[in-house]
mmCIF file of C-alpha atoms and ligand atoms in Angstrom:
data_model
loop_
_atom_site.group_PDB
_atom_site.id
_atom_site.type_symbol
_atom_site.label_atom_id
_atom_site.label_comp_id
_atom_site.label_asym_id
_atom_site.label_seq_id
_atom_site.Cartn_x
_atom_site.Cartn_y
_atom_site.Cartn_z
ATOM 1 C CA MET A 132 250.807 29.440 88.581
ATOM 2 C CA PRO A 133 250.548 30.171 92.317
ATOM 3 C CA LEU A 134 250.199 33.736 93.551
ATOM 4 C CA GLU A 135 252.091 34.787 96.672
ATOM 5 C CA ILE A 136 250.149 37.542 98.425
ATOM 6 C CA ARG A 137 251.814 39.744 101.042
ATOM 7 C CA PRO A 138 251.679 43.331 102.336
ATOM 8 C CA PHE A 139 253.411 46.029 100.297
ATOM 9 C CA GLN A 140 257.040 46.758 101.208
ATOM 10 C CA GLU A 141 258.874 49.995 100.392
ATOM 11 C CA ALA A 142 261.128 48.163 97.912
ATOM 12 C CA ASP A 143 258.025 47.321 95.823
ATOM 13 C CA GLU A 144 257.227 50.943 95.019
ATOM 14 C CA ALA A 145 258.744 51.186 91.512
ATOM 15 C CA ASP A 146 257.206 47.869 90.430
ATOM 16 C CA VAL A 147 253.819 48.855 91.846
ATOM 17 C CA ILE A 148 253.763 52.183 90.041
ATOM 18 C CA ALA A 149 254.906 50.553 86.785
ATOM 19 C CA LEU A 150 252.014 48.085 87.124
ATOM 20 C CA TRP A 151 249.518 50.891 87.752
ATOM 21 C CA HIS A 152 250.742 52.668 84.623
ATOM 22 C CA LEU A 153 250.487 49.430 82.640
ATOM 23 C CA CYS A 154 246.917 48.916 83.903
ATOM 24 C CA GLU A 155 246.049 52.576 83.208
ATOM 25 C CA LEU A 156 245.097 53.255 86.813
ATOM 26 C CA THR A 157 247.158 56.422 87.186
ATOM 27 C CA ARG A 158 245.588 59.846 86.707
ATOM 28 C CA PRO A 159 247.389 63.187 86.244
ATOM 29 C CA TRP A 160 245.737 64.570 89.368
ATOM 30 C CA ASN A 161 246.808 61.610 91.571
ATOM 31 C CA ASP A 162 250.512 61.305 92.351
ATOM 32 C CA PRO A 163 251.035 57.537 92.871
ATOM 33 C CA HIS A 164 254.083 58.142 95.115
ATOM 34 C CA LYS A 165 251.982 60.337 97.379
ATOM 35 C CA ASP A 166 249.109 57.849 97.298
ATOM 36 C CA ILE A 167 251.502 55.148 98.511
ATOM 37 C CA GLN A 168 253.032 57.357 101.211
ATOM 38 C CA ARG A 169 249.584 58.242 102.521
ATOM 39 C CA LYS A 170 248.531 54.607 102.583
ATOM 40 C CA LEU A 171 251.592 53.647 104.625
ATOM 41 C CA THR A 172 250.243 55.787 107.497
ATOM 42 C CA GLU A 173 246.763 54.224 107.517
ATOM 43 C CA HIS A 174 246.174 50.448 107.694
ATOM 44 C CA ARG A 175 249.259 49.747 105.607
ATOM 45 C CA GLU A 176 248.676 46.030 106.187
ATOM 46 C CA LEU A 177 245.669 46.338 103.855
ATOM 47 C CA PHE A 178 247.863 47.365 100.914
ATOM 48 C CA LEU A 179 248.654 44.032 99.245
ATOM 49 C CA VAL A 180 250.815 42.902 96.380
ATOM 50 C CA GLY A 181 250.740 39.608 94.479
ATOM 51 C CA LEU A 182 253.847 37.933 93.104
ATOM 52 C CA THR A 183 254.288 34.978 90.846
ATOM 53 C CA ASP A 184 257.706 33.521 90.229
ATOM 54 C CA GLY A 185 259.170 36.547 92.042
ATOM 55 C CA LYS A 186 257.480 39.046 89.708
ATOM 56 C CA LEU A 187 255.063 41.624 91.091
ATOM 57 C CA VAL A 188 251.916 41.158 89.003
ATOM 58 C CA ALA A 189 249.028 42.377 91.145
ATOM 59 C CA THR A 190 248.023 44.960 93.749
ATOM 60 C CA VAL A 191 245.050 45.965 95.831
ATOM 61 C CA MET A 192 244.763 48.832 98.292
ATOM 62 C CA ALA A 193 241.997 48.132 100.797
ATOM 63 C CA GLY A 194 240.903 50.483 103.546
ATOM 64 C CA TYR A 195 238.634 50.677 106.583
ATOM 65 C CA GLU A 196 237.451 53.753 108.460
ATOM 66 C CA GLY A 197 235.358 52.044 111.135
ATOM 67 C CA HIS A 198 232.130 51.896 109.111
ATOM 68 C CA ARG A 199 232.786 50.708 105.579
ATOM 69 C CA GLY A 200 235.656 49.053 103.788
ATOM 70 C CA SER A 201 237.056 50.360 100.529
ATOM 71 C CA ILE A 202 238.972 48.946 97.589
ATOM 72 C CA ASN A 203 241.307 50.921 95.349
ATOM 73 C CA TYR A 204 244.162 50.227 92.962
ATOM 74 C CA LEU A 205 243.043 46.699 92.143
ATOM 75 C CA ALA A 206 245.322 45.678 89.287
ATOM 76 C CA VAL A 207 246.489 42.485 87.625
ATOM 77 C CA ASP A 208 249.216 42.590 84.974
ATOM 78 C CA PRO A 209 247.532 42.077 81.553
ATOM 79 C CA ASN A 210 249.840 39.105 80.896
ATOM 80 C CA PHE A 211 248.543 37.351 84.009
ATOM 81 C CA ARG A 212 244.801 37.957 83.819
ATOM 82 C CA GLN A 213 242.021 35.347 83.815
ATOM 83 C CA GLN A 214 244.022 33.109 86.179
ATOM 84 C CA ASN A 215 242.027 33.955 89.300
ATOM 85 C CA PHE A 216 244.735 36.304 90.610
ATOM 86 C CA GLY A 217 242.268 39.171 90.998
ATOM 87 C CA ARG A 218 239.818 36.912 92.801
ATOM 88 C CA GLN A 219 242.532 35.568 95.146
ATOM 89 C CA LEU A 220 243.740 39.068 95.986
ATOM 90 C CA MET A 221 240.212 40.249 96.723
ATOM 91 C CA LYS A 222 239.619 37.207 98.949
ATOM 92 C CA VAL A 223 242.648 38.076 101.099
ATOM 93 C CA ALA A 224 241.618 41.762 101.230
ATOM 94 C CA GLU A 225 238.058 40.808 102.245
ATOM 95 C CA ASP A 226 239.333 38.386 104.911
ATOM 96 C CA LEU A 227 241.567 41.109 106.390
ATOM 97 C CA LEU A 228 238.679 43.588 106.415
ATOM 98 C CA ARG A 229 236.357 41.043 108.008
ATOM 99 C CA ALA A 230 238.961 40.356 110.706
ATOM 100 C CA LEU A 231 238.961 44.091 111.499
ATOM 101 C CA GLY A 232 235.191 43.971 112.027
ATOM 102 C CA CYS A 233 234.319 45.654 108.737
ATOM 103 C CA PRO A 234 230.682 44.770 107.914
ATOM 104 C CA LYS A 235 230.490 45.974 104.287
ATOM 105 C CA ILE A 236 232.698 47.084 101.410
ATOM 106 C CA ASN A 237 231.792 50.005 99.175
ATOM 107 C CA LEU A 238 233.773 50.633 96.021
ATOM 108 C CA GLN A 239 233.518 52.822 92.949
ATOM 109 C CA VAL A 240 234.144 51.883 89.344
ATOM 110 C CA ARG A 241 233.867 53.906 86.181
ATOM 111 C CA PRO A 242 230.571 53.047 84.442
ATOM 112 C CA THR A 243 232.473 52.587 81.161
ATOM 113 C CA ASN A 244 234.764 49.884 82.622
ATOM 114 C CA GLN A 245 232.678 46.857 81.594
ATOM 115 C CA ALA A 246 235.426 44.383 82.505
ATOM 116 C CA ILE A 247 235.609 45.491 86.110
ATOM 117 C CA ILE A 248 231.815 45.562 86.361
ATOM 118 C CA GLU A 249 231.747 41.931 85.242
ATOM 119 C CA PHE A 250 234.629 41.046 87.570
ATOM 120 C CA TYR A 251 232.991 42.478 90.698
ATOM 121 C CA SER A 252 229.633 40.927 89.763
ATOM 122 C CA ARG A 253 231.336 37.535 89.602
ATOM 123 C CA LEU A 254 232.716 38.152 93.082
ATOM 124 C CA GLY A 255 229.242 38.794 94.504
ATOM 125 C CA TYR A 256 229.221 42.604 94.510
ATOM 126 C CA ASP A 257 225.927 44.348 93.731
ATOM 127 C CA THR A 258 225.475 47.801 92.281
ATOM 128 C CA TYR A 259 223.335 50.450 93.950
ATOM 129 C CA GLU A 260 222.245 53.897 92.860
ATOM 130 C CA SER A 261 224.108 56.756 94.485
ATOM 131 C CA LEU A 262 225.780 60.003 93.632
ATOM 132 C CA ASN A 263 229.431 60.212 94.513
ATOM 133 C CA PHE A 264 230.552 63.540 95.946
ATOM 134 C CA SER A 265 234.176 64.453 96.403
ATOM 135 C CA LYS A 266 236.206 67.440 97.539
ATOM 136 C CA ARG A 267 239.941 67.786 97.130
ATOM 137 C CA LEU A 268 241.734 68.652 100.372
ATOM 138 C CA GLU A 269 245.193 68.471 98.803
ATOM 139 C CA HIS A 270 246.267 68.895 95.195
ATOM 140 C CA ASP A 271 248.982 66.445 94.125
ATOM 141 C CA ASP A 272 249.664 68.237 90.858
ATOM 142 C CA LYS A 273 250.542 71.611 92.415
HETATM 143 C C1 COA B 582 239.744 43.525 86.788
HETATM 144 C C2 COA B 582 241.027 42.739 86.963
HETATM 145 C C3 COA B 582 241.656 43.046 88.309
HETATM 146 C C4 COA B 582 240.644 41.238 86.926
HETATM 147 O O1 COA B 582 241.792 40.462 87.231
HETATM 148 P P1 COA B 582 241.900 38.917 86.820
HETATM 149 O O2 COA B 582 243.007 38.321 87.612
HETATM 150 O O3 COA B 582 241.968 38.777 85.348
HETATM 151 O O4 COA B 582 240.499 38.329 87.303
HETATM 152 P P2 COA B 582 240.199 36.802 87.724
HETATM 153 O O5 COA B 582 240.941 35.876 86.814
HETATM 154 O O6 COA B 582 240.438 36.637 89.177
HETATM 155 O O7 COA B 582 238.642 36.713 87.409
HETATM 156 C C5 COA B 582 237.654 36.533 88.405
HETATM 157 C C6 COA B 582 236.309 36.395 87.702
HETATM 158 O O8 COA B 582 236.012 37.597 86.980
HETATM 159 C C7 COA B 582 235.849 37.311 85.585
HETATM 160 N N1 COA B 582 236.520 38.335 84.784
HETATM 161 C C8 COA B 582 237.761 38.831 84.966
HETATM 162 N N2 COA B 582 238.054 39.722 84.005
HETATM 163 C C9 COA B 582 236.960 39.766 83.197
HETATM 164 C C10 COA B 582 236.662 40.474 82.006
HETATM 165 N N3 COA B 582 237.544 41.333 81.463
HETATM 166 N N4 COA B 582 235.466 40.276 81.418
HETATM 167 C C11 COA B 582 234.567 39.424 81.954
HETATM 168 N N5 COA B 582 234.800 38.693 83.088
HETATM 169 C C12 COA B 582 235.985 38.878 83.691
HETATM 170 C C13 COA B 582 236.557 35.987 85.372
HETATM 171 O O9 COA B 582 236.032 35.309 84.261
HETATM 172 C C14 COA B 582 236.297 35.276 86.682
HETATM 173 O O10 COA B 582 235.011 34.735 86.688
HETATM 174 P P3 COA B 582 234.706 33.280 87.297
HETATM 175 O O11 COA B 582 235.677 33.071 88.453
HETATM 176 O O12 COA B 582 233.291 33.344 87.710
HETATM 177 O O13 COA B 582 234.978 32.319 86.201
HETATM 178 C C15 COA B 582 242.014 43.018 85.798
HETATM 179 O O14 COA B 582 241.345 42.839 84.578
HETATM 180 C C16 COA B 582 242.605 44.406 85.807
HETATM 181 O O15 COA B 582 243.630 44.639 86.448
HETATM 182 N N6 COA B 582 241.978 45.371 85.097
HETATM 183 C C17 COA B 582 242.540 46.709 84.925
HETATM 184 C C18 COA B 582 242.575 47.512 86.183
HETATM 185 C C19 COA B 582 241.213 47.927 86.665
HETATM 186 O O16 COA B 582 240.320 48.252 85.888
HETATM 187 N N7 COA B 582 241.101 47.960 88.004
HETATM 188 C C20 COA B 582 239.921 48.374 88.687
HETATM 189 C C21 COA B 582 239.923 49.817 88.967
HETATM 190 S S1 COA B 582 238.369 50.304 89.690
#
């Protein structure tokens, strides 16, 4: 089945959040509505959705801050996996980042998520040792 890939539109929001829940990408401390609103102010053209037969089945939220690209919220509906949809979506995201002049993509995955580790390895991503630091500047759950 072909996958139509296009930038996110506001009317997609409910379907996108339902997909993130289905793919267990939501976390209590991240409000998905707020995550979407924030993304719409920063390279919104890098927030992509994939549709097949009119149904929203995939998302990826890429980013670029002038040094490195990022990938978040990569999701393919469990009923539509292993059909190259994830690979196709990542190809479009990488092409958009490359067109912006982005030289390298860094992304984080949970070390327990063996499937995603295998997926990114297949797409040519290498792992490297690093410690990830983070600091909350805004609390979604308050
Ligand atoms: C990871 C995910 C996006 C893959 O989507 P997908 O459409 O099934 O992947 P594709 O069909 O494009 O697969 C691309 C390659 O990865 C491999 N692959 C995909 N899922 C795999 C799995 N679970 N185990 C092993 N290999 C896998 C495929 O075999 C394929 O390899 P090949 O092209 O060399 O033959 C999907 O499983 C998903 O949404 N997972 C849950 C959400 C998630 O964990 N997101 C990442 C958050 S960091």
